Coordinates of N, CA and C in Angstrom, one line a residue:
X16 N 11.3 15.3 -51.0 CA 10.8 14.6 -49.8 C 9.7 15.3 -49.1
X17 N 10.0 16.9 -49.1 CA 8.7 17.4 -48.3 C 7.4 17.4 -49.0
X18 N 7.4 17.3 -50.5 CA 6.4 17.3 -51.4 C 5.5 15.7 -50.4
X19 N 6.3 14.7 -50.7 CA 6.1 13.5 -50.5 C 5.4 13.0 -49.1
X20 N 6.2 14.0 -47.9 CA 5.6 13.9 -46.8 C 3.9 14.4 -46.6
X21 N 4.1 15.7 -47.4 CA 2.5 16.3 -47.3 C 1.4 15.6 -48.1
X22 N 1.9 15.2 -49.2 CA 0.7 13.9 -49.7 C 0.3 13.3 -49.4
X23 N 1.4 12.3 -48.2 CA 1.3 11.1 -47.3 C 0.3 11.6 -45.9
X24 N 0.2 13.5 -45.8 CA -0.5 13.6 -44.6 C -1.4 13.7 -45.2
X25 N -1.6 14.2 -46.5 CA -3.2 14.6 -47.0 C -4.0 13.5 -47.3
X26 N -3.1 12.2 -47.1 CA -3.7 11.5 -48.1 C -4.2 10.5 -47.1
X27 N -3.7 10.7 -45.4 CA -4.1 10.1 -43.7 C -5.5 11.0 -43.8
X28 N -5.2 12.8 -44.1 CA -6.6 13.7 -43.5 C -7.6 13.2 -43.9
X29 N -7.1 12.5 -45.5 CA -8.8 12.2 -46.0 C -9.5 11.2 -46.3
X30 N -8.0 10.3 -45.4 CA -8.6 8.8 -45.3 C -9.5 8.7 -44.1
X31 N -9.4 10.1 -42.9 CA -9.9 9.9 -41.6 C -11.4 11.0 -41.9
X32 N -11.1 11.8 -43.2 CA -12.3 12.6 -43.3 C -14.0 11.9 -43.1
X33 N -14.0 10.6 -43.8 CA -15.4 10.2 -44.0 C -15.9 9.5 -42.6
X34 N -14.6 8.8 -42.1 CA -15.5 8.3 -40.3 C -15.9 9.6 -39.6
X35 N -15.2 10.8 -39.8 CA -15.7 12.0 -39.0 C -16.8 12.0 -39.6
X36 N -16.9 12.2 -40.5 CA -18.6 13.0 -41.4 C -19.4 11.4 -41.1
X37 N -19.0 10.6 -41.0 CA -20.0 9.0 -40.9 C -21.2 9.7 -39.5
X38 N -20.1 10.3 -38.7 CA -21.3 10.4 -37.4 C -21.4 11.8 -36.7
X39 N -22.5 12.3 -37.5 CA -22.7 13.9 -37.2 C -23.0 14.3 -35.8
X40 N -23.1 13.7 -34.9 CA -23.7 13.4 -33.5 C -22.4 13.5 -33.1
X41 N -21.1 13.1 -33.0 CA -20.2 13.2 -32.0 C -19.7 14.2 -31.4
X42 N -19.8 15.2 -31.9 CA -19.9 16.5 -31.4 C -20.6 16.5 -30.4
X43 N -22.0 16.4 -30.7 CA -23.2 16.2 -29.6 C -22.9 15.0 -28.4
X44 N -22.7 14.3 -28.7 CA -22.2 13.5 -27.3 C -20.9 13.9 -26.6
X45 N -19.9 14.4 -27.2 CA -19.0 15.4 -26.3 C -19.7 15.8 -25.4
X46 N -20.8 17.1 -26.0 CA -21.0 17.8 -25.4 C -22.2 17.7 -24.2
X47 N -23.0 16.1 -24.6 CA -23.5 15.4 -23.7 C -22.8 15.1 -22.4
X48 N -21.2 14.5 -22.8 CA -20.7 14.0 -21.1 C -20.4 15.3 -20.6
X49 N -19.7 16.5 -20.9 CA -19.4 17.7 -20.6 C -20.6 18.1 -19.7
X50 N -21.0 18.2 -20.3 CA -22.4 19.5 -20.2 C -23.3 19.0 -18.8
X51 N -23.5 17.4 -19.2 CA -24.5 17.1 -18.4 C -24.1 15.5 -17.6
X52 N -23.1 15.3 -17.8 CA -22.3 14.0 -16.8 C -21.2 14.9 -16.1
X53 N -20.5 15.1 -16.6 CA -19.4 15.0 -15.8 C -19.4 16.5 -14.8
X54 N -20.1 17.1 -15.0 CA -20.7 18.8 -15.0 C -21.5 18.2 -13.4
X55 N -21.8 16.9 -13.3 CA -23.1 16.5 -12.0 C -22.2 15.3 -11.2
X56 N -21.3 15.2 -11.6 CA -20.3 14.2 -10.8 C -20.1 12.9 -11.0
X57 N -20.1 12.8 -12.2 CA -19.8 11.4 -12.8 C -18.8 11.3 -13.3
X58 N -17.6 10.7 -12.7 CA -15.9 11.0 -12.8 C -15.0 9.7 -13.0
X59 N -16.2 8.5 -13.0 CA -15.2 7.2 -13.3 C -14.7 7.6 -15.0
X60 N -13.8 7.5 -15.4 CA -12.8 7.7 -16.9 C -13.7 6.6 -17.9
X61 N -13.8 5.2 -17.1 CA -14.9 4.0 -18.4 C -16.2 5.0 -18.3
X62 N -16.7 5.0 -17.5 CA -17.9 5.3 -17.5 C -18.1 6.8 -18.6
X63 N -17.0 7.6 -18.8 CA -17.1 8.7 -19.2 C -17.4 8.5 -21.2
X64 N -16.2 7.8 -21.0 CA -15.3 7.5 -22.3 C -16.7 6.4 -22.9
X65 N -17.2 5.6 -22.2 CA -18.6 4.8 -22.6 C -19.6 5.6 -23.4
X66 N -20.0 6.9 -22.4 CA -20.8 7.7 -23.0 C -20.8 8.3 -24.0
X67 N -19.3 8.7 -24.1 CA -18.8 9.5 -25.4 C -19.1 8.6 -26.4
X68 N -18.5 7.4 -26.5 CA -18.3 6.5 -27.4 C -19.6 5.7 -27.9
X69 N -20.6 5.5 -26.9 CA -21.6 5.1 -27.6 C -22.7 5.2 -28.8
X70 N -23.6 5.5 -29.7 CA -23.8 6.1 -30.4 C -25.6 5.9 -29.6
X71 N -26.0 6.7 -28.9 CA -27.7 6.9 -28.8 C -28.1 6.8 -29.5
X72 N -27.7 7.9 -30.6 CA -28.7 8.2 -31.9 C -29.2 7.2 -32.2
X73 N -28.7 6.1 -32.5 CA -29.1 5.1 -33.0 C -29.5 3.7 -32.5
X74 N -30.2 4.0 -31.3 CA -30.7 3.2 -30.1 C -32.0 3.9 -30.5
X75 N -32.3 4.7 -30.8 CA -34.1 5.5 -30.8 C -34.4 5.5 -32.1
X76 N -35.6 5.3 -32.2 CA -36.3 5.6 -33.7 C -35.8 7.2 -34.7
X77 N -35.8 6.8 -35.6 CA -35.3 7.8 -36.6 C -35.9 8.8 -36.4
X78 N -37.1 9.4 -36.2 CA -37.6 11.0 -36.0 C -37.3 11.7 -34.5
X79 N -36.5 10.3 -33.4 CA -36.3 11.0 -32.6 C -34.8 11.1 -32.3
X80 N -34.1 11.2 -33.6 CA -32.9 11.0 -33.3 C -31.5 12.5 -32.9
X81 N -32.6 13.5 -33.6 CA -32.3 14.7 -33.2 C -32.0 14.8 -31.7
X82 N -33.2 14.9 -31.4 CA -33.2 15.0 -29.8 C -32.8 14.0 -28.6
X83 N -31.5 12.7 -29.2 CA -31.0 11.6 -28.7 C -29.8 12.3 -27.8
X84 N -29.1 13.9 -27.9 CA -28.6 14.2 -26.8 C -28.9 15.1 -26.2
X85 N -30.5 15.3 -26.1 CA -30.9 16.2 -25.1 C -30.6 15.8 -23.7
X86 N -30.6 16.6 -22.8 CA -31.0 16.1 -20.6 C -32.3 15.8 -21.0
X87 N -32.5 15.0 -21.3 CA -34.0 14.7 -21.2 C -34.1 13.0 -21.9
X88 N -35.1 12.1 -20.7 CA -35.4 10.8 -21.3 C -35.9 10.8 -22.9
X89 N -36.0 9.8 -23.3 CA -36.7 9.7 -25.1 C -37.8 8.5 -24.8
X90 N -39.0 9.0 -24.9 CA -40.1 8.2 -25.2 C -39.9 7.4 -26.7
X91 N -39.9 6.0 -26.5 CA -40.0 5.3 -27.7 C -41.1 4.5 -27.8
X92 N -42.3 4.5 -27.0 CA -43.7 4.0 -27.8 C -43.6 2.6 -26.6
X93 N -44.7 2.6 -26.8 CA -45.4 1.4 -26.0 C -45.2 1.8 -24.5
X94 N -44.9 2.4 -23.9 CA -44.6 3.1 -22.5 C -43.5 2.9 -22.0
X95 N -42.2 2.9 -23.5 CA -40.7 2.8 -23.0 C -40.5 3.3 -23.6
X96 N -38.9 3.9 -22.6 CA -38.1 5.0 -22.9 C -36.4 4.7 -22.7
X97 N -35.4 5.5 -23.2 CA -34.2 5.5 -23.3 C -34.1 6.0 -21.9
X98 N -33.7 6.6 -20.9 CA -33.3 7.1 -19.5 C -32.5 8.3 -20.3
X99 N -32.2 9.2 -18.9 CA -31.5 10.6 -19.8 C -30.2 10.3 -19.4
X100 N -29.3 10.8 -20.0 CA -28.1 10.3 -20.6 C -27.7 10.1 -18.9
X101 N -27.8 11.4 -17.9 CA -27.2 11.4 -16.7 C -27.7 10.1 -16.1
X102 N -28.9 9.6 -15.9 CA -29.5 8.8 -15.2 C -28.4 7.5 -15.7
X103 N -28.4 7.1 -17.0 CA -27.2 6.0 -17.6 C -26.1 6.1 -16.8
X104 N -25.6 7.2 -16.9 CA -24.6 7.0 -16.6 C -23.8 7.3 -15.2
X105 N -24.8 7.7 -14.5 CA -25.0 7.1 -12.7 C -25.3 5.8 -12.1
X106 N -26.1 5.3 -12.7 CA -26.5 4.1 -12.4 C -25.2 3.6 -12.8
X107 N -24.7 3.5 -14.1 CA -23.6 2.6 -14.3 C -22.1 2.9 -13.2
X108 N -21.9 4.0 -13.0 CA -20.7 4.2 -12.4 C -21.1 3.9 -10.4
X109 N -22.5 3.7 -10.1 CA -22.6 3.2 -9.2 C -22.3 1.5 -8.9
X110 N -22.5 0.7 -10.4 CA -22.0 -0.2 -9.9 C -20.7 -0.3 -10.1
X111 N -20.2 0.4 -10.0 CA -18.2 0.2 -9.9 C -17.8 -0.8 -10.3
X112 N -18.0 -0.8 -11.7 CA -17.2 -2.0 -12.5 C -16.1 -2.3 -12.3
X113 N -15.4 -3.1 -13.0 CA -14.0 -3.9 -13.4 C -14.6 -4.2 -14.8
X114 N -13.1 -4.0 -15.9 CA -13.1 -4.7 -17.2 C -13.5 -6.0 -17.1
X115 N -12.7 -6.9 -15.5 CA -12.9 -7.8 -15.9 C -14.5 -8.6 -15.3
X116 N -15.3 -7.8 -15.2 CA -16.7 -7.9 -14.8 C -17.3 -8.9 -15.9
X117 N -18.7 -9.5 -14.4 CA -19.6 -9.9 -15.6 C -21.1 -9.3 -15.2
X118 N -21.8 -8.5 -16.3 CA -22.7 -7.7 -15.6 C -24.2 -8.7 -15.6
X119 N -25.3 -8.5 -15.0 CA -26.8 -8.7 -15.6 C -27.4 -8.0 -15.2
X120 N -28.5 -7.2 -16.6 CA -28.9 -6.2 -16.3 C -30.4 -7.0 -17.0
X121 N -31.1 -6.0 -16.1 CA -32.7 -6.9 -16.1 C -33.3 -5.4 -16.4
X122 N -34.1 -5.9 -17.6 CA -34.5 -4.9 -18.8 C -33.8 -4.0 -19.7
X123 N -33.9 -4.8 -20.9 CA -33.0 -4.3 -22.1 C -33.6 -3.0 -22.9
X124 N -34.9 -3.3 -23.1 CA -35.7 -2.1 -23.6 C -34.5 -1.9 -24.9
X125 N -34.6 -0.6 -25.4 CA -33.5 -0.3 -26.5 C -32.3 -0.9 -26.7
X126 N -31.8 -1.3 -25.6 CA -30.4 -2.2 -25.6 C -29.2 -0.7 -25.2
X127 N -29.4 0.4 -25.4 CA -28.6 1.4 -25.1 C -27.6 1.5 -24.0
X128 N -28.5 1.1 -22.8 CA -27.9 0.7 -21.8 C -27.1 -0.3 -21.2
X129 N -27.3 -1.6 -22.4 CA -26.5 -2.6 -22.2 C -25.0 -2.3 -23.3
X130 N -25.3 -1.3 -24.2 CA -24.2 -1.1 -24.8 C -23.2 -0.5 -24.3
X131 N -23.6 0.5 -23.1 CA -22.9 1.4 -22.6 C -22.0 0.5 -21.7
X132 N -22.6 -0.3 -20.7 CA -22.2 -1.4 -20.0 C -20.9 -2.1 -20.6
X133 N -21.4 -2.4 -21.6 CA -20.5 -3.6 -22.4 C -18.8 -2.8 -23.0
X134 N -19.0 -1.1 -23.1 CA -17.7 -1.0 -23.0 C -17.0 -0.8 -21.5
X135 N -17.5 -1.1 -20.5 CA -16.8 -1.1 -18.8 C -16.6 -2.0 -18.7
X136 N -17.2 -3.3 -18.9 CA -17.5 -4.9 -18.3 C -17.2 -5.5 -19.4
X137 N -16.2 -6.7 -18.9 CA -16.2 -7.8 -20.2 C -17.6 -8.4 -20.6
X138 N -17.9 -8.9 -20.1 CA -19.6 -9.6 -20.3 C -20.8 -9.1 -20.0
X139 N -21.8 -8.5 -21.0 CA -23.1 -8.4 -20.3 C -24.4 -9.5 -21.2
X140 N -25.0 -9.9 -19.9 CA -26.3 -10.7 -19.9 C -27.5 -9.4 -19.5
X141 N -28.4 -9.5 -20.5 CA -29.6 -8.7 -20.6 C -30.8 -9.7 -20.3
X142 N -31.7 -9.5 -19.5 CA -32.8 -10.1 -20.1 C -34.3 -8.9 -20.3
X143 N -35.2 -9.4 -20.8 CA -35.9 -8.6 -21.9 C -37.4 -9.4 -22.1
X144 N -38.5 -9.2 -21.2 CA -39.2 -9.8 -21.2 C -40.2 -9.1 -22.3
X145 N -40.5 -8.8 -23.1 CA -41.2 -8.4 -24.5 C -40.2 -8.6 -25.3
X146 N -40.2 -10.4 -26.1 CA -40.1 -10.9 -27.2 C -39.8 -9.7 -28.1
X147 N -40.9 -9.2 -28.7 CA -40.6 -7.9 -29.8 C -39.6 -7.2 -29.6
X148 N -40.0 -6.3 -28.4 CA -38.3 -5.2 -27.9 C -37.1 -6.3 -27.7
X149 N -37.2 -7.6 -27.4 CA -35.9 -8.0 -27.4 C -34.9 -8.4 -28.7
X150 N -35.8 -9.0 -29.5 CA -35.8 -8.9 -31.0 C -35.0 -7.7 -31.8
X151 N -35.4 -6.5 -31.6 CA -35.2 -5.5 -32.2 C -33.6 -5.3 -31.1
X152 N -34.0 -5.1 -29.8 CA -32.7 -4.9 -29.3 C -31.5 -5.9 -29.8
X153 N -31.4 -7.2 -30.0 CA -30.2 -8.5 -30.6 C -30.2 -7.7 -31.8
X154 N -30.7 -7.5 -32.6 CA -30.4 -6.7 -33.9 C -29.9 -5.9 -33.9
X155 N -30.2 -4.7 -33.5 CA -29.6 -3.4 -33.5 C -28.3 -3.3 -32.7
X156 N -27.9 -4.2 -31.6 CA -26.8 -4.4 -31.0 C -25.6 -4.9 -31.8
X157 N -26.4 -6.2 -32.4 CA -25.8 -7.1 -33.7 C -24.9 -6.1 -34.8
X158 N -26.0 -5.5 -35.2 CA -25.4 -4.8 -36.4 C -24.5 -3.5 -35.9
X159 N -24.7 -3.3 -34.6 CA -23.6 -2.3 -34.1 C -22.1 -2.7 -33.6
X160 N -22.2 -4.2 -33.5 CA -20.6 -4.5 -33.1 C -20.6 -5.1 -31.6
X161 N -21.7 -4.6 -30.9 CA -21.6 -5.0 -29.3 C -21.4 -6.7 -29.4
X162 N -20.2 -7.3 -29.6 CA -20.3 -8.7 -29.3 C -20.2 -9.4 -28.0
X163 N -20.3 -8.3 -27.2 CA -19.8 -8.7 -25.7 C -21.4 -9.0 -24.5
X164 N -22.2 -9.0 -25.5 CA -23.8 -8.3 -25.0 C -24.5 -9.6 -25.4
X165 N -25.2 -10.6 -24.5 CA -26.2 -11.6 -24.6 C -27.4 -11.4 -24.1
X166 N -28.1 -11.3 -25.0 CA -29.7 -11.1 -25.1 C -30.9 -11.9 -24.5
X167 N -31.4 -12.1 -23.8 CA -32.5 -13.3 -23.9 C -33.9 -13.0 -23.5
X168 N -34.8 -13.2 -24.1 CA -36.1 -13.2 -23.5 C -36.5 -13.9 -21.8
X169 N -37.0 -13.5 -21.2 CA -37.4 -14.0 -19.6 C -37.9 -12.8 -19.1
X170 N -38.1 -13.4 -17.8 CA -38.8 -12.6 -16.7 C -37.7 -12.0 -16.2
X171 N -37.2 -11.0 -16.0 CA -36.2 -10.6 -15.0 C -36.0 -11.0 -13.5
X172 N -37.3 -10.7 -13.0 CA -37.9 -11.8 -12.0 C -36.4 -12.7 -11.2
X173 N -36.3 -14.0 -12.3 CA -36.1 -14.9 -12.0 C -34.4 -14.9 -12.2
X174 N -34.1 -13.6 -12.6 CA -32.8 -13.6 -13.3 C -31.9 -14.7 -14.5
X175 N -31.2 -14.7 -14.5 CA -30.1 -15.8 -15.5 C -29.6 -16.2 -14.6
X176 N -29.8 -17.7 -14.1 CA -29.0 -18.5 -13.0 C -27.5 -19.6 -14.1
X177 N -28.0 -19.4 -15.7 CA -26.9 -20.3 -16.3 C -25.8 -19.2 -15.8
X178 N -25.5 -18.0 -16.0 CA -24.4 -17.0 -15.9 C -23.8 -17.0 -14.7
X179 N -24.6 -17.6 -13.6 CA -24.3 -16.6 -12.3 C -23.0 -17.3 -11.9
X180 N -22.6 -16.6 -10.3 CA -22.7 -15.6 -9.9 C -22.6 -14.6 -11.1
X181 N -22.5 -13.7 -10.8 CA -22.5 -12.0 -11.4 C -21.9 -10.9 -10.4
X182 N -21.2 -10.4 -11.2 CA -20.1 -9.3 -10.1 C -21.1 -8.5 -9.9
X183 N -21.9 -7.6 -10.5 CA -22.7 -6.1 -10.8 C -24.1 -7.5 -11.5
X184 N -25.1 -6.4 -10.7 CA -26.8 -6.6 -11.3 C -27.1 -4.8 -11.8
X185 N -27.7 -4.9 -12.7 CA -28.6 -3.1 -12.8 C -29.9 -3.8 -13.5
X186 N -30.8 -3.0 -12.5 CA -32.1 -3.2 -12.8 C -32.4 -2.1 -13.4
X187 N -32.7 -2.0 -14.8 CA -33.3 -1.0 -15.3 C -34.9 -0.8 -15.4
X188 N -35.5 -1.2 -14.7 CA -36.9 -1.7 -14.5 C -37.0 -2.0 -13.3
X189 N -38.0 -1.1 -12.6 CA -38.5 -0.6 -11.5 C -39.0 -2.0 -10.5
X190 N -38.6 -2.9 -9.4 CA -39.8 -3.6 -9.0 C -40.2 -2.9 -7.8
X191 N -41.2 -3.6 -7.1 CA -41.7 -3.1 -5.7 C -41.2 -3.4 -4.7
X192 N -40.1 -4.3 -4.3 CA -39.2 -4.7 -3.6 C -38.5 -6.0 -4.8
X193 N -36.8 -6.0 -4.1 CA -36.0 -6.8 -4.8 C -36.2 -7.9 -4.9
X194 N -36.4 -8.7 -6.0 CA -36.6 -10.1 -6.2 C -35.1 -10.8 -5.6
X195 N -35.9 -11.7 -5.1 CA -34.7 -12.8 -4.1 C -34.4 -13.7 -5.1
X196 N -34.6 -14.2 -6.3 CA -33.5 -15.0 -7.0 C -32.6 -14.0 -7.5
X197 N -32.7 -12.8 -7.8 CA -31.4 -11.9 -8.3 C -30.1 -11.9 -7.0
X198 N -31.1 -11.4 -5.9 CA -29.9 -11.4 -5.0 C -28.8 -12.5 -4.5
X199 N -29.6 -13.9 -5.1 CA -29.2 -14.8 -4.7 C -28.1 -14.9 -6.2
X200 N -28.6 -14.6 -7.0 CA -27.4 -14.2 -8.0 C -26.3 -13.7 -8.8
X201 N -26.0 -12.6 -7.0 CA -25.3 -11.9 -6.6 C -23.9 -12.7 -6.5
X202 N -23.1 -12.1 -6.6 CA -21.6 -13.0 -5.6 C -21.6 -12.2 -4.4
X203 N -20.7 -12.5 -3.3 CA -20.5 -11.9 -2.3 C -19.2 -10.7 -2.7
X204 N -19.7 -9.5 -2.2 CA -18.8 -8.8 -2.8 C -19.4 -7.7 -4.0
X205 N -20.5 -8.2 -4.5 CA -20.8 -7.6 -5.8 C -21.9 -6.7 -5.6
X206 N -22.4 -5.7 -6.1 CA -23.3 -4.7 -5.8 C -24.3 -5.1 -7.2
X207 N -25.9 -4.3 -6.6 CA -26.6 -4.2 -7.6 C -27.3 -2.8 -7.2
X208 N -27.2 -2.2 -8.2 CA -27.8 -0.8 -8.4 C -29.8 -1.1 -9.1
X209 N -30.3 -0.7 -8.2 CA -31.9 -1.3 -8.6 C -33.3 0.2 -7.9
X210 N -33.8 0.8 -8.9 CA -35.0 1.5 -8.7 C -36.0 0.8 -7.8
X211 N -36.8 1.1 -6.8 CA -37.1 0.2 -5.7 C -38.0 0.9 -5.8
X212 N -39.4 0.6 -5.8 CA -41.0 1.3 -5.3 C -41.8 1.2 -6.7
X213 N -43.0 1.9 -5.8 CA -44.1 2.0 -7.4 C -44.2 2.6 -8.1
X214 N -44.7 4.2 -7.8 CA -44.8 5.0 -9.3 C -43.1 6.0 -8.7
X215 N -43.0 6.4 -7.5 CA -41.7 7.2 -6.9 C -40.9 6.0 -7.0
X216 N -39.6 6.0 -7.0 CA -38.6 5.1 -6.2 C -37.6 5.5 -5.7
X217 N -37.0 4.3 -5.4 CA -35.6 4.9 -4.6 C -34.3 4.5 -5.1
X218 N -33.2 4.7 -5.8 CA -32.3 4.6 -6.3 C -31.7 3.9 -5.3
X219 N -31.6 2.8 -5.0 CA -30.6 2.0 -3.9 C -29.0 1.0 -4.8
X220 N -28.7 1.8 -4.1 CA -27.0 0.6 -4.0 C -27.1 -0.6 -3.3
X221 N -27.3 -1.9 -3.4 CA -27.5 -3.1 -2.6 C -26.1 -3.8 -2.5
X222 N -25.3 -3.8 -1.8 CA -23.7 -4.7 -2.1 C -24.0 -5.8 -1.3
X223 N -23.7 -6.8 -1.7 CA -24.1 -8.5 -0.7 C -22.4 -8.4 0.0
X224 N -22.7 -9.1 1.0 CA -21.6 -9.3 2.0 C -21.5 -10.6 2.4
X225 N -20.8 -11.0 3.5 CA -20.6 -12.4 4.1 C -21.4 -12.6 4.9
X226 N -22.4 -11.0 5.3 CA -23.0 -11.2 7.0 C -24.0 -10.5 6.3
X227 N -24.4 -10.9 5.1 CA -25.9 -10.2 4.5 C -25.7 -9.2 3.5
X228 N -26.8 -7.9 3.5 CA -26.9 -7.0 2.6 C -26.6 -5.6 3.1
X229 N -25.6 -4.9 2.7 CA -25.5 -3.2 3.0 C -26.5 -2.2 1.6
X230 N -27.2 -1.7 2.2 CA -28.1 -1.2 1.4 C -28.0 0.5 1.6
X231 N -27.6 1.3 0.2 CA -27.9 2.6 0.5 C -28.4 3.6 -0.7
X232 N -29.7 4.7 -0.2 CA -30.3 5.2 -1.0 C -29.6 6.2 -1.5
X233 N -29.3 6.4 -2.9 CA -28.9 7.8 -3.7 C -29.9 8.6 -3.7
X234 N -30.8 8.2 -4.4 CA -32.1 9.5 -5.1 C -33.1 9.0 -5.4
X235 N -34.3 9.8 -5.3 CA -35.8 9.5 -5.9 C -35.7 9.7 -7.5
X236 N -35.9 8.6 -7.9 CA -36.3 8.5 -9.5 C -38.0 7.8 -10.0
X237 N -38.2 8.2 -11.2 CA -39.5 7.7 -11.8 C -38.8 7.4 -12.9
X238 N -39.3 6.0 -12.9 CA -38.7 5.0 -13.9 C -39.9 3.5 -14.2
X239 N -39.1 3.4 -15.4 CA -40.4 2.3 -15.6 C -40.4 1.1 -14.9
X240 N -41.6 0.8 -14.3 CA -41.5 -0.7 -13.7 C -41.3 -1.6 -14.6
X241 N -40.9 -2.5 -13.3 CA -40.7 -4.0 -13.5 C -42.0 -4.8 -13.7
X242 N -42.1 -5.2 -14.7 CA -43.3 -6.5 -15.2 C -43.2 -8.0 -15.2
X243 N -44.3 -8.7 -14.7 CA -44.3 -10.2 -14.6 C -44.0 -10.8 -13.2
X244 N -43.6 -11.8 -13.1 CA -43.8 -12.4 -11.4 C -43.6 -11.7 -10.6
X245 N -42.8 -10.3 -10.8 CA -42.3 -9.6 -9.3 C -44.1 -9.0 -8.5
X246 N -44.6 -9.0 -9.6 CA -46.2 -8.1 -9.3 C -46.8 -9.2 -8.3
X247 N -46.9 -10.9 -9.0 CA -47.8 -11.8 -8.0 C -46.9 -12.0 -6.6
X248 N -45.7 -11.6 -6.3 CA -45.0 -12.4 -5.4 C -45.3 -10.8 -3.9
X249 N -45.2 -11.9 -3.0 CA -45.3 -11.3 -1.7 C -44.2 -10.5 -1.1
X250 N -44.2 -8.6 -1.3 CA -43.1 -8.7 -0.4 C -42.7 -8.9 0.0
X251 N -40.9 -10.1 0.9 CA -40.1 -10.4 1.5 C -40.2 -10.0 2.5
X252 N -40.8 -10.4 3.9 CA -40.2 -9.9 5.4 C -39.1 -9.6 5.6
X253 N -38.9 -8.3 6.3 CA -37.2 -8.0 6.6 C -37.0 -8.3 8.0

């Protein structure tokens, strides 16, 4: 019987041997949330367990895949970038998800960020206004398993009014002030986490209420702007 039992374990070790060796990186994302999330105060458990679980590597082009768990953003061409891992994963635990969330996040870029999303929130709506990057992002999501993640080409601008309301917005793409169909896309109750200014911004928390908007600044970030109607439209009088 003990012969029989150790076969039966050897024979689990080396059924589990090849998913370990499938992804050489997981080590490196350990030591990603360790080192440089949770080490800076990022303590929600989804948001952690997201990070770990995601695979970067494979959100970036192949020669930059070494360096997918540096502290450091990843330039991927055309004047977009992955965000560094802490910046991900602040922004996301500022909007204080629920599983049973529905998120929209305006600029998909790599899609990395919508993947991360998509293990805290039941639903995420991306939109993605370069056709090409959105393309490549539905693919690479596709073939990763994210089924929870809807893709679409548009202006972020104008947001996804089929989805709305929307518990959580993340704007991953910088505008000059907040476009007012997003906020209107808001529910009451729901926060959006959004980069605010030109080339500096401001990390703002926006939560809509019953008697308007509570707005509060985290941090100065440089981040890529927002492109298309936000540029022709008139800053909003406050």
């Amino acid at each position: 019987m003990k012969r029989v039992a150790c076969l039966a374990l050897a024979a689990l070790l080396f059924a589990g041997a090849p998913a370990a060796a499938a992804d050489p990186f997981a080590r490196s994302r350990r030591e990603m949330v360790e080192q440089q999330i949770r080490s800076r105060g990022i303590v929600q458990p989804d948001v952690l367990r997201a990070m770990e679980q995601v695979p970067r590597h494979l959100f970036a082009p192949r020669p930059l895949q070494e360096q997918a768990y540096a502290d450091e953003a990843l330039a991927v061409g055309a004047g977009r970038s992955i965000y560094q891992p802490y910046i991900v994963a602040m922004m996301t635990q500022l909007l204080d998800l629920d599983r049973n969330d529905k998120v929209l996040e305006v600029g998909t870029g790599s899609g990395y960020h919508a993947a991360v999303l998509s293990r805290v929130a039941r639903q995420v709506y991306s939109i993605e206004i370069d056709a090409g990057v959105a393309q490549q992002a539905i693919r690479r999501l596709g073939e990763l398993g994210y089924r929870n993640v809807e893709v679409r080409v548009g202006d972020g601008y104008l947001g996804w009014p089929a989805w709305a309301p929307y518990d959580a917005i993340l704007l991953s793409a910088a505008p000059p002030h907040i476009p007012q169909p997003l906020l209107d896309q808001l529910r009451v109750g729901g926060k959006m986490v959004a980069p605010v200014g030109e080339f500096f911004q401001d990390l703002l928390v926006i939560t809509k209420t019953a008697d308007g908007l509570e707005k509060r600044s985290v941090i100065p970030v440089v981040l890529s702007p927002m492109r298309g109607k936000v540029r022709d439209v008139h800053r909003p009088r406050r």
